[in-house]
Coordinates of C-alpha atoms in Angstrom, one line a residue:
Chain A
M1 CA -15.0 -11.3 -84.2
N2 CA -15.6 -14.8 -82.9
W3 CA -14.8 -15.4 -79.2
Y4 CA -13.9 -18.5 -77.4
T5 CA -14.9 -18.0 -73.8
E6 CA -14.1 -20.0 -70.7
Q7 CA -15.7 -19.4 -67.3
W8 CA -12.9 -19.2 -64.8
S9 CA -15.5 -19.1 -62.0
N10 CA -19.2 -18.4 -62.0
E11 CA -18.5 -14.7 -61.9
C12 CA -15.4 -14.5 -64.0
K13 CA -14.5 -15.4 -67.6
F14 CA -11.7 -15.3 -70.1
S15 CA -12.1 -14.8 -73.8
I16 CA -10.0 -15.3 -76.9
A17 CA -10.7 -13.9 -80.3
Y18 CA -10.3 -16.6 -83.0
D19 CA -10.3 -16.3 -86.8
K20 CA -11.5 -19.8 -87.5
A21 CA -12.9 -22.9 -85.8
L22 CA -10.7 -25.5 -87.3
Y23 CA -12.2 -28.7 -86.2
S24 CA -14.7 -30.2 -83.7
E25 CA -15.3 -33.8 -82.7
K26 CA -17.2 -35.5 -79.9
T27 CA -15.3 -38.7 -78.9
P28 CA -16.6 -41.3 -76.5
F29 CA -14.6 -39.4 -73.9
Q30 CA -15.0 -35.7 -74.5
Q31 CA -15.7 -32.8 -76.8
I32 CA -12.6 -31.7 -78.7
D33 CA -12.4 -28.3 -80.5
F34 CA -9.5 -26.7 -82.4
Y35 CA -9.3 -23.0 -83.1
Q36 CA -7.0 -20.7 -85.0
S37 CA -6.3 -17.3 -83.3
K38 CA -3.9 -14.4 -83.8
E39 CA -2.8 -13.9 -80.2
F40 CA -2.4 -17.6 -79.2
G41 CA -1.9 -19.4 -82.6
T42 CA -3.7 -22.7 -82.8
F43 CA -5.3 -23.9 -79.6
F44 CA -7.6 -26.7 -78.6
T45 CA -10.1 -27.3 -75.8
L46 CA -11.5 -30.4 -74.1
D47 CA -15.1 -30.1 -73.0
G48 CA -14.7 -26.3 -73.5
L49 CA -11.6 -25.9 -71.3
M50 CA -8.3 -24.5 -72.7
M51 CA -5.7 -27.2 -72.9
V52 CA -2.9 -26.1 -75.2
N53 CA -2.1 -23.1 -77.3
E54 CA 1.0 -22.2 -79.3
K55 CA 1.7 -19.1 -77.3
D56 CA 2.2 -20.5 -73.8
E57 CA 2.4 -24.3 -74.1
F58 CA 6.2 -24.0 -73.5
I59 CA 5.5 -22.8 -69.9
Y60 CA 3.4 -25.8 -68.9
H61 CA 5.6 -28.4 -70.7
D62 CA 8.8 -27.0 -69.3
M63 CA 7.4 -27.0 -65.8
I64 CA 5.9 -30.5 -65.8
V65 CA 9.1 -32.1 -67.0
H66 CA 12.3 -30.3 -66.1
P67 CA 12.1 -29.9 -62.3
A68 CA 12.1 -33.7 -61.9
F69 CA 15.2 -34.1 -64.1
A70 CA 17.1 -31.3 -62.2
T71 CA 16.3 -33.2 -59.0
N72 CA 17.3 -36.6 -60.4
P73 CA 19.4 -36.2 -63.6
G74 CA 19.6 -40.0 -63.8
I75 CA 16.0 -40.6 -64.8
K76 CA 15.8 -43.3 -67.5
K77 CA 12.3 -44.7 -67.5
V78 CA 9.4 -42.4 -67.7
L79 CA 5.6 -43.0 -67.6
I80 CA 3.3 -40.2 -68.9
I81 CA -0.3 -40.5 -68.0
G82 CA -2.5 -38.4 -70.2
G83 CA -0.5 -35.8 -72.2
G84 CA -2.3 -36.5 -75.4
D85 CA -1.1 -33.3 -77.1
G86 CA 2.5 -34.8 -77.0
G87 CA 4.2 -31.7 -75.5
T88 CA 5.2 -33.5 -72.3
A89 CA 6.7 -36.4 -74.2
R90 CA 8.5 -34.0 -76.5
E91 CA 10.3 -32.4 -73.5
V92 CA 11.1 -35.8 -72.0
L93 CA 12.5 -37.1 -75.2
R94 CA 15.0 -34.2 -75.4
Y95 CA 17.0 -36.0 -72.7
S96 CA 19.3 -38.4 -74.6
T97 CA 19.8 -40.2 -71.2
V98 CA 16.2 -41.3 -71.2
E99 CA 15.9 -44.9 -72.4
E100 CA 12.2 -45.6 -72.3
V101 CA 9.0 -43.5 -72.3
V102 CA 5.5 -45.0 -72.0
M103 CA 2.7 -42.6 -72.7
V104 CA -0.8 -43.7 -71.7
E105 CA -3.5 -41.4 -73.2
I106 CA -7.1 -42.5 -72.9
D107 CA -8.3 -40.7 -76.0
E108 CA -6.4 -41.5 -79.2
R109 CA -8.3 -38.8 -81.1
V110 CA -6.6 -36.1 -79.0
F111 CA -3.2 -37.3 -80.1
R112 CA -4.1 -37.8 -83.7
L113 CA -5.7 -34.4 -84.0
C114 CA -2.7 -32.7 -82.4
Q115 CA -0.5 -34.5 -84.9
E116 CA -2.7 -32.9 -87.6
F117 CA -3.3 -29.4 -86.1
L118 CA -0.7 -28.9 -83.4
P119 CA 2.6 -30.3 -84.6
V120 CA 4.5 -28.0 -82.2
T121 CA 3.6 -30.4 -79.4
A122 CA 2.8 -33.7 -81.2
S123 CA 5.3 -33.9 -84.1
G124 CA 8.1 -36.5 -83.8
V125 CA 6.8 -38.1 -80.6
E126 CA 5.4 -41.3 -82.2
E127 CA 8.5 -41.7 -84.4
D128 CA 11.0 -41.8 -81.5
N129 CA 12.0 -45.4 -80.9
R130 CA 12.2 -45.0 -77.2
M131 CA 8.5 -44.3 -77.1
T132 CA 5.6 -46.6 -76.4
L133 CA 2.2 -45.0 -77.1
L134 CA -0.8 -46.7 -75.5
F135 CA -4.3 -45.5 -75.9
E136 CA -6.0 -46.8 -72.8
D137 CA -7.1 -45.8 -69.3
G138 CA -4.2 -44.5 -67.2
L139 CA -5.6 -45.9 -63.9
A140 CA -6.0 -49.4 -65.4
Y141 CA -2.5 -49.2 -66.8
V142 CA -0.8 -48.5 -63.5
Q143 CA -2.9 -51.1 -61.8
N144 CA -1.4 -53.7 -64.1
A145 CA 2.1 -52.4 -64.3
P146 CA 4.9 -54.2 -62.4
D147 CA 6.4 -52.9 -59.1
H148 CA 9.3 -50.5 -59.4
S149 CA 9.2 -50.1 -63.1
F150 CA 9.6 -46.3 -63.6
D151 CA 11.9 -43.6 -62.3
L152 CA 9.4 -40.8 -63.0
I153 CA 5.6 -40.6 -63.5
L154 CA 4.2 -37.5 -65.0
V155 CA 0.4 -37.0 -64.6
D156 CA -0.5 -34.6 -67.4
S157 CA -4.3 -34.6 -66.9
T158 CA -7.3 -32.4 -67.3
D159 CA -9.2 -31.3 -64.2
P160 CA -10.7 -33.9 -61.9
I161 CA -13.9 -34.1 -63.9
S162 CA -14.9 -36.6 -66.6
V163 CA -11.9 -38.5 -68.0
G164 CA -9.5 -36.9 -65.6
E165 CA -11.3 -37.9 -62.4
G166 CA -9.6 -41.2 -61.8
L167 CA -6.2 -39.5 -61.9
F168 CA -7.0 -37.6 -58.8
T169 CA -7.9 -40.6 -56.6
T170 CA -6.0 -42.2 -53.7
A171 CA -6.2 -45.5 -55.5
F172 CA -4.3 -44.0 -58.5
Y173 CA -1.6 -42.3 -56.3
Q174 CA -1.1 -45.6 -54.4
E175 CA -0.5 -47.5 -57.7
C176 CA 1.9 -44.7 -58.8
Y177 CA 3.8 -45.2 -55.6
R178 CA 4.0 -48.9 -56.1
V179 CA 5.1 -48.6 -59.7
L180 CA 7.9 -46.1 -59.0
N181 CA 11.4 -47.2 -58.2
K182 CA 12.9 -46.7 -54.8
D183 CA 13.9 -43.1 -55.6
G184 CA 11.0 -42.5 -57.9
I185 CA 9.3 -39.1 -58.5
L186 CA 5.6 -38.4 -59.2
I187 CA 4.7 -35.0 -60.8
N188 CA 1.0 -34.3 -61.1
Q189 CA -1.2 -31.5 -62.5
H190 CA -2.2 -29.8 -59.3
E191 CA -4.8 -27.2 -60.2
S192 CA -4.7 -23.7 -58.8
P193 CA -5.0 -21.9 -55.5
Y194 CA -7.1 -18.8 -56.5
F195 CA -10.7 -19.7 -57.5
T196 CA -12.7 -21.7 -55.0
E197 CA -13.4 -24.8 -57.1
Y198 CA -9.8 -25.2 -58.3
A199 CA -8.5 -24.5 -54.8
A200 CA -10.7 -27.3 -53.4
N201 CA -9.3 -29.8 -55.9
M202 CA -5.7 -28.6 -55.1
K203 CA -6.3 -29.3 -51.4
K204 CA -7.8 -32.7 -52.0
A205 CA -5.1 -33.9 -54.3
H206 CA -2.4 -32.7 -51.9
Q207 CA -3.9 -34.4 -48.9
K208 CA -4.2 -37.7 -50.7
I209 CA -0.6 -37.6 -51.9
K210 CA 0.7 -36.6 -48.5
N211 CA -0.8 -39.7 -47.0
I212 CA 1.2 -41.9 -49.4
F213 CA 4.6 -40.3 -50.3
P214 CA 7.3 -39.4 -47.7
I215 CA 8.3 -36.2 -49.5
T216 CA 5.6 -34.0 -51.0
N217 CA 5.9 -30.5 -52.4
V218 CA 3.9 -28.2 -54.6
Y219 CA 5.4 -25.8 -57.1
Q220 CA 3.9 -22.9 -59.1
Y221 CA 4.2 -21.4 -62.5
H222 CA 2.7 -18.5 -64.5
M223 CA 0.3 -19.9 -67.0
P224 CA -1.7 -17.0 -68.4
T225 CA -4.3 -19.0 -70.3
Y226 CA -5.3 -21.2 -67.3
P227 CA -7.8 -19.9 -64.8
S228 CA -6.1 -17.1 -62.7
G229 CA -2.8 -17.7 -64.4
H230 CA -1.4 -19.2 -61.1
W231 CA -1.0 -22.9 -61.6
L232 CA 0.6 -25.7 -59.7
F233 CA 2.3 -29.1 -60.1
G234 CA 2.7 -31.6 -57.2
F235 CA 6.2 -33.0 -56.6
A236 CA 6.0 -36.3 -54.6
S237 CA 9.0 -38.5 -54.2
K238 CA 10.3 -41.5 -52.3
A239 CA 13.8 -40.2 -51.7
F240 CA 14.7 -36.9 -53.4
D241 CA 13.9 -33.5 -52.1
P242 CA 13.4 -31.0 -55.0
L243 CA 15.2 -28.3 -53.1
K244 CA 17.9 -30.1 -51.1
D245 CA 18.7 -32.5 -53.9
I246 CA 18.7 -30.1 -56.9
H247 CA 21.6 -30.9 -59.2
A248 CA 21.7 -27.5 -60.9
E249 CA 25.1 -28.1 -62.5
A250 CA 24.2 -31.5 -63.8
W251 CA 21.0 -30.2 -65.3
N252 CA 22.7 -27.3 -66.9
S253 CA 25.2 -29.6 -68.4
F254 CA 22.4 -31.3 -70.4
G255 CA 22.6 -28.1 -72.5
L256 CA 18.9 -27.9 -73.1
Q257 CA 17.6 -24.5 -74.3
T258 CA 14.4 -23.7 -72.5
K259 CA 12.1 -20.7 -72.8
Y260 CA 10.7 -20.8 -69.3
Y261 CA 12.6 -23.2 -67.0
N262 CA 15.9 -22.5 -65.4
T263 CA 17.5 -23.8 -62.1
D264 CA 17.1 -20.5 -60.3
L265 CA 13.4 -20.5 -61.2
H266 CA 13.2 -24.2 -60.0
V267 CA 14.0 -23.1 -56.5
G268 CA 11.8 -20.1 -56.7
A269 CA 8.8 -22.1 -57.9
F270 CA 8.7 -23.9 -54.6
G271 CA 8.4 -20.5 -52.7
L272 CA 4.7 -20.5 -52.4
P273 CA 2.6 -17.5 -51.1
N274 CA 1.4 -17.8 -47.5
Y275 CA -2.2 -18.1 -48.5
V276 CA -1.4 -21.2 -50.7
K277 CA 0.7 -22.8 -47.9
E278 CA -2.1 -22.2 -45.5
A279 CA -4.6 -23.8 -47.8
L280 CA -2.4 -26.8 -48.3
K281 CA -1.9 -27.2 -44.6
R282 CA -5.4 -26.6 -43.5
E283 CA -7.1 -29.6 -45.2
K284 CA -7.6 -32.4 -42.7
Chain B
M1 CA -25.8 -10.4 -65.3
N2 CA -23.7 -7.2 -65.7
W3 CA -20.1 -7.7 -66.9
Y4 CA -17.1 -5.5 -66.5
T5 CA -14.7 -6.4 -69.3
E6 CA -11.1 -5.5 -69.8
Q7 CA -9.2 -6.0 -73.0
W8 CA -5.9 -7.7 -72.0
S9 CA -4.8 -7.5 -75.6
N10 CA -6.7 -6.8 -78.9
E11 CA -7.5 -10.5 -79.1
C12 CA -8.1 -11.4 -75.5
K13 CA -10.3 -10.1 -72.7
F14 CA -11.2 -10.7 -69.1
S15 CA -14.6 -10.2 -67.6
I16 CA -16.1 -9.9 -64.1
A17 CA -19.7 -10.2 -63.2
Y18 CA -20.9 -7.4 -61.0
D19 CA -24.0 -6.9 -59.0
K20 CA -24.0 -3.1 -58.9
A21 CA -22.1 -0.2 -60.4
L22 CA -21.5 1.8 -57.2
Y23 CA -20.1 5.1 -58.4
S24 CA -18.7 6.8 -61.5
E25 CA -16.8 10.1 -61.8
K26 CA -14.8 11.8 -64.5
T27 CA -12.0 13.8 -62.8
P28 CA -9.6 16.2 -64.6
F29 CA -7.2 13.2 -64.7
Q30 CA -9.2 10.1 -65.4
Q31 CA -12.4 8.1 -65.4
I32 CA -13.1 6.4 -62.0
D33 CA -15.6 3.6 -61.6
F34 CA -16.4 1.5 -58.6
Y35 CA -18.3 -1.8 -58.8
Q36 CA -19.7 -4.4 -56.3
S37 CA -19.1 -8.0 -57.3
K38 CA -19.5 -11.4 -55.6
E39 CA -16.2 -12.9 -56.6
F40 CA -13.9 -9.9 -56.1
G41 CA -15.8 -7.8 -53.6
T42 CA -15.6 -4.1 -54.3
F43 CA -13.3 -3.1 -57.1
F44 CA -12.4 0.1 -59.0
T45 CA -11.1 0.9 -62.4
L46 CA -9.2 3.9 -63.8
D47 CA -9.9 4.6 -67.4
G48 CA -11.5 1.2 -67.6
L49 CA -8.5 -0.8 -66.3
M50 CA -8.7 -2.9 -63.1
M51 CA -6.8 -1.2 -60.3
V52 CA -7.8 -2.7 -56.9
N53 CA -10.3 -5.3 -55.7
E54 CA -10.9 -6.8 -52.3
K55 CA -10.0 -10.4 -53.4
D56 CA -6.4 -9.9 -54.5
E57 CA -5.2 -6.5 -53.5
F58 CA -3.2 -8.2 -50.7
I59 CA -0.9 -9.7 -53.4
Y60 CA 0.0 -6.5 -55.1
H61 CA 0.4 -4.5 -51.8
D62 CA 2.5 -7.2 -50.1
M63 CA 4.8 -7.4 -53.1
I64 CA 5.3 -3.7 -53.7
V65 CA 6.3 -3.1 -50.0
H66 CA 7.8 -6.0 -48.2
P67 CA 10.8 -7.1 -50.5
A68 CA 12.4 -3.7 -49.9
F69 CA 12.0 -3.9 -46.1
A70 CA 13.5 -7.5 -46.1
T71 CA 16.5 -6.1 -48.0
N72 CA 16.9 -3.1 -45.8
P73 CA 15.0 -3.5 -42.5
G74 CA 16.4 -0.1 -41.4
I75 CA 14.1 1.9 -43.8
K76 CA 12.7 5.0 -42.0
K77 CA 11.7 7.5 -44.6
V78 CA 9.4 6.4 -47.4
L79 CA 8.1 8.2 -50.5
I80 CA 5.0 6.7 -52.3
I81 CA 4.3 8.1 -55.7
G82 CA 0.7 7.3 -56.7
G83 CA -0.9 4.6 -54.6
G84 CA -4.1 6.6 -54.3
D85 CA -6.1 3.6 -53.0
G86 CA -4.0 3.7 -49.8
G87 CA -3.0 0.0 -49.8
T88 CA 0.7 0.6 -50.3
A89 CA 0.7 3.2 -47.4
R90 CA -1.2 0.8 -45.3
E91 CA 1.5 -1.9 -45.6
V92 CA 4.4 0.6 -45.1
L93 CA 2.7 2.0 -41.9
R94 CA 2.7 -1.5 -40.4
Y95 CA 6.4 -1.1 -39.7
S96 CA 6.7 0.7 -36.4
T97 CA 10.3 1.5 -37.4
V98 CA 9.1 3.7 -40.2
E99 CA 9.2 7.4 -39.1
E100 CA 7.9 9.3 -42.1
V101 CA 5.8 8.5 -45.1
V102 CA 5.0 11.0 -47.9
M103 CA 2.4 9.9 -50.4
V104 CA 2.0 12.0 -53.5
E105 CA -1.1 11.1 -55.5
I106 CA -2.1 13.3 -58.4
D107 CA -5.8 12.7 -58.1
E108 CA -7.3 13.3 -54.7
R109 CA -10.6 11.9 -55.8
V110 CA -9.1 8.4 -56.0
F111 CA -8.1 8.5 -52.4
R112 CA -11.4 10.1 -51.2
L113 CA -13.5 7.6 -53.1
C114 CA -11.4 4.7 -51.7
Q115 CA -11.9 6.1 -48.2
E116 CA -15.7 5.8 -48.9
F117 CA -15.9 2.6 -51.0
L118 CA -12.7 0.7 -50.3
P119 CA -11.8 1.0 -46.6
V120 CA -9.8 -2.2 -46.8
T121 CA -7.0 -0.2 -48.5
A122 CA -7.7 3.5 -47.5
S123 CA -8.9 3.3 -44.0
G124 CA -6.5 4.6 -41.3
V125 CA -3.9 6.0 -43.7
E126 CA -4.8 9.7 -43.3
E127 CA -5.0 9.4 -39.6
D128 CA -1.5 8.0 -39.0
N129 CA 0.6 10.9 -37.7
R130 CA 3.7 9.7 -39.6
M131 CA 1.8 10.3 -42.9
T132 CA 2.0 13.3 -45.2
L133 CA -0.6 13.2 -47.9
L134 CA -0.1 15.4 -50.9
F135 CA -2.4 15.6 -53.9
E136 CA -0.1 16.8 -56.7
D137 CA 2.0 15.6 -59.6
G138 CA 4.6 13.0 -58.5
L139 CA 7.2 14.0 -61.1
A140 CA 7.0 17.7 -60.0
Y141 CA 7.3 16.6 -56.4
V142 CA 10.5 14.6 -56.9
Q143 CA 12.0 17.5 -59.0
N144 CA 11.5 19.8 -56.0
A145 CA 12.5 17.4 -53.3
P146 CA 15.9 17.7 -51.6
D147 CA 18.8 15.3 -52.3
H148 CA 19.1 12.2 -50.2
S149 CA 15.8 12.6 -48.4
F150 CA 14.3 9.1 -48.6
D151 CA 15.4 5.5 -47.9
L152 CA 12.7 4.1 -50.2
I153 CA 10.6 5.3 -53.1
L154 CA 7.6 3.2 -54.1
V155 CA 6.2 4.0 -57.5
D156 CA 2.6 2.7 -57.3
S157 CA 1.4 3.9 -60.7
T158 CA -1.0 3.0 -63.5
D159 CA 0.3 1.9 -66.9
P160 CA 2.4 4.4 -68.8
I161 CA -0.6 6.1 -70.4
S162 CA -2.3 9.3 -69.3
V163 CA -1.5 10.2 -65.7
G164 CA 1.0 7.4 -65.3
E165 CA 3.1 8.4 -68.2
G166 CA 5.6 10.7 -66.5
L167 CA 6.4 8.0 -64.0
F168 CA 8.0 5.9 -66.7
T169 CA 10.4 8.5 -67.9
T170 CA 14.2 8.8 -67.5
A171 CA 13.8 12.2 -66.0
F172 CA 11.6 10.8 -63.3
Y173 CA 14.0 7.9 -62.5
Q174 CA 16.9 10.3 -62.4
E175 CA 15.1 12.5 -59.9
C176 CA 14.3 9.4 -57.8
Y177 CA 18.0 8.5 -57.8
R178 CA 19.0 12.0 -56.6
V179 CA 16.3 12.0 -53.9
L180 CA 17.3 8.6 -52.5
N181 CA 19.8 8.2 -49.7
K182 CA 23.2 6.6 -50.4
D183 CA 21.7 3.1 -49.8
G184 CA 18.2 4.0 -51.2
I185 CA 15.9 1.6 -53.0
L186 CA 13.4 2.3 -55.8
I187 CA 10.5 -0.1 -56.4
N188 CA 8.4 0.6 -59.4
Q189 CA 5.3 -0.9 -61.1
H190 CA 7.0 -2.7 -63.9
E191 CA 4.2 -4.1 -66.1
S192 CA 4.1 -7.6 -67.5
P193 CA 6.1 -9.8 -69.8
Y194 CA 3.3 -11.7 -71.6
F195 CA 1.2 -9.5 -73.9
T196 CA 3.1 -7.5 -76.4
E197 CA 2.2 -4.0 -75.4
Y198 CA 2.8 -4.6 -71.7
A199 CA 6.1 -6.3 -72.5
A200 CA 7.2 -3.4 -74.5
N201 CA 6.6 -1.1 -71.5
M202 CA 8.5 -3.5 -69.3
K203 CA 11.5 -3.5 -71.5
K204 CA 11.6 0.3 -71.9
A205 CA 11.3 0.9 -68.1
H206 CA 14.0 -1.6 -67.3
Q207 CA 16.4 -0.1 -69.8
K208 CA 15.9 3.4 -68.5
I209 CA 16.5 2.3 -64.9
K210 CA 19.5 0.2 -65.8
N211 CA 21.2 3.4 -67.1
I212 CA 20.8 5.1 -63.8
F213 CA 21.1 2.7 -60.9
P214 CA 24.0 0.4 -60.2
I215 CA 21.9 -2.5 -59.0
T216 CA 18.7 -3.3 -61.0
N217 CA 16.5 -6.3 -60.7
V218 CA 13.0 -7.3 -61.7
Y219 CA 10.7 -9.6 -59.6
Q220 CA 7.4 -11.2 -60.3
Y221 CA 4.2 -12.1 -58.6
H222 CA 0.9 -13.9 -59.4
M223 CA -1.8 -11.2 -59.8
P224 CA -4.8 -12.9 -61.3
T225 CA -6.8 -9.7 -62.1
Y226 CA -4.1 -8.0 -64.0
P227 CA -3.5 -8.9 -67.7
S228 CA -2.0 -12.4 -67.9
G229 CA -1.7 -12.7 -64.2
H230 CA 2.1 -12.4 -64.4
W231 CA 3.2 -9.1 -63.1
L232 CA 6.5 -7.4 -62.2
F233 CA 8.0 -4.9 -59.9
G234 CA 11.4 -3.3 -60.6
F235 CA 13.9 -3.3 -57.7
A236 CA 16.6 -0.6 -58.2
S237 CA 19.1 0.2 -55.6
K238 CA 22.2 2.2 -54.9
A239 CA 23.8 -0.3 -52.5
F240 CA 21.7 -3.3 -51.6
D241 CA 21.2 -6.4 -53.6
P242 CA 17.8 -7.9 -53.0
L243 CA 19.2 -11.5 -53.0
K244 CA 22.6 -11.2 -51.4
D245 CA 21.5 -8.7 -48.8
I246 CA 18.2 -10.2 -47.8
H247 CA 17.8 -10.1 -44.0
A248 CA 15.3 -12.8 -43.7
E249 CA 15.7 -13.2 -39.9
A250 CA 15.4 -9.5 -39.3
W251 CA 12.3 -9.2 -41.5
N252 CA 10.7 -12.2 -39.8
S253 CA 11.3 -10.6 -36.4
F254 CA 9.1 -7.7 -37.4
G255 CA 6.3 -10.3 -36.8
L256 CA 4.1 -9.1 -39.6
Q257 CA 1.3 -11.5 -40.7
T258 CA 1.2 -11.5 -44.5
K259 CA -1.1 -13.4 -46.8
Y260 CA 1.2 -13.5 -49.8
Y261 CA 4.8 -12.5 -49.0
N262 CA 7.4 -14.5 -47.1
T263 CA 11.1 -14.5 -47.3
D264 CA 11.4 -17.8 -49.3
L265 CA 9.0 -16.3 -51.8
H266 CA 11.1 -13.2 -51.9
V267 CA 14.1 -15.1 -53.2
G268 CA 11.8 -17.1 -55.6
A269 CA 10.2 -14.0 -57.0
F270 CA 13.6 -12.9 -58.6
G271 CA 13.9 -16.3 -60.4
L272 CA 12.5 -15.1 -63.7
P273 CA 11.6 -17.4 -66.6
N274 CA 14.2 -17.4 -69.4
Y275 CA 11.9 -15.7 -71.9
V276 CA 11.5 -12.7 -69.4
K277 CA 15.2 -12.5 -68.8
E278 CA 15.8 -12.6 -72.5
A279 CA 13.3 -9.8 -73.1
L280 CA 14.9 -7.6 -70.4
K281 CA 18.4 -8.3 -71.8
R282 CA 17.6 -7.8 -75.5
E283 CA 16.4 -4.2 -75.3
K284 CA 19.3 -1.9 -76.5

């Protein structure tokens, strides 16, 4: 048996048996590897870290997209930073009320390879006429974008190392604030509370965002193939509170079938364990 | 480096580096192994499966105990089936309002070895004068227990293999029903929705309990060292609904410091993903 192994910490690792290494490529940005496995279907890694697999990508993509739409069902203009596999765009494009989606992925090869090997996330995205696909740096894009031009920004990034690093900076979050409409929402990949290194990144990101947005929350989801399985998104907003302003009825009337998300779970996802709340509070 | 490895499924495994194998023993019931690790502190396994470690035992023990007490803060008589490490009893005994705790663990060696190697869970349990410790079969115990003799039964068991098997049977759940008071609550270790084998056990347990108790729910928690990290407890009850009847104020007035549980999280824990709700519904 061949095993793909990821270190979840120095002292802990997670391994997946694969039948076949499908494809490898080193781009100017990162190492990309696709594998075929029985348990998780096709999956790919960036710099050796699990990004997307067919078994549980629905969890991540439900949770990065739908809570914002249940909070503000009127979202029309969406900016996706990263998200090269296409799964986040796929979920956003399910809303017929969305008029415009700009996706800014730094590494075109990620998207092209997912079109080839992972159609479950990438298929149909490029063809949708509401979609603008840009292969450039996300930080540079928001720096040049006009004020108040989006209702929602989704930061679908890797960890704050290599290409993902700029997407965890105060400069980036400030530009997001400026680029968002007066009731705009920012959702960002927020790491994990359990292993030390991930928890440190979680705390740093939260502190930076708290200094910029008036409303900041963190919500959790069960993502078994990410380190510890306990993962977070940040919910930052200029006007809407994700709990007080939830429009459960309006969201349910969209009639979307989802395998993970529902509006009860939406509320529950913000009910963080005490140790996570403490960690988010403690950082000065 | 030495690695303890657990198969989470045939195609997926989780490994922990340990500094030292502390102790091994084969009892008439199972294989017990204690290890010393940096990341997780001391941990022990039964038949090669992770049971308890110092890093995240607080999550499991908070979640098996406190939701029942927040639903019925008047609980006085508690039966623990299994729970040989002592952590469940430790949490129950924190309630000064609890008058009597009977713990029935089939394998005395688990408890004695935890007293020696894992005082964080076992220490102080035997010394509490409200505690009755019995080392015998849990199923036989409930079969012989009088009607209506407990307010709460906590089934803190292994998976439904070897010694844990009898604690996943209709016969056992029926006896629990009989032994519980008219407003009694049953909490049981309910496996996990993600990997096939665990999900099958989850479905079977739920179906059996649904046929016996009028109120049945399942709630989730993030337990990184159990397969997939997405784990469940069953909440079955004769009278109280864990959401409608939550007494958040009463529970908070107990003044217990908890690292995982809080009453917002209590509500959120019952907000299951659609795929889990479907799986629990589908079973005929």
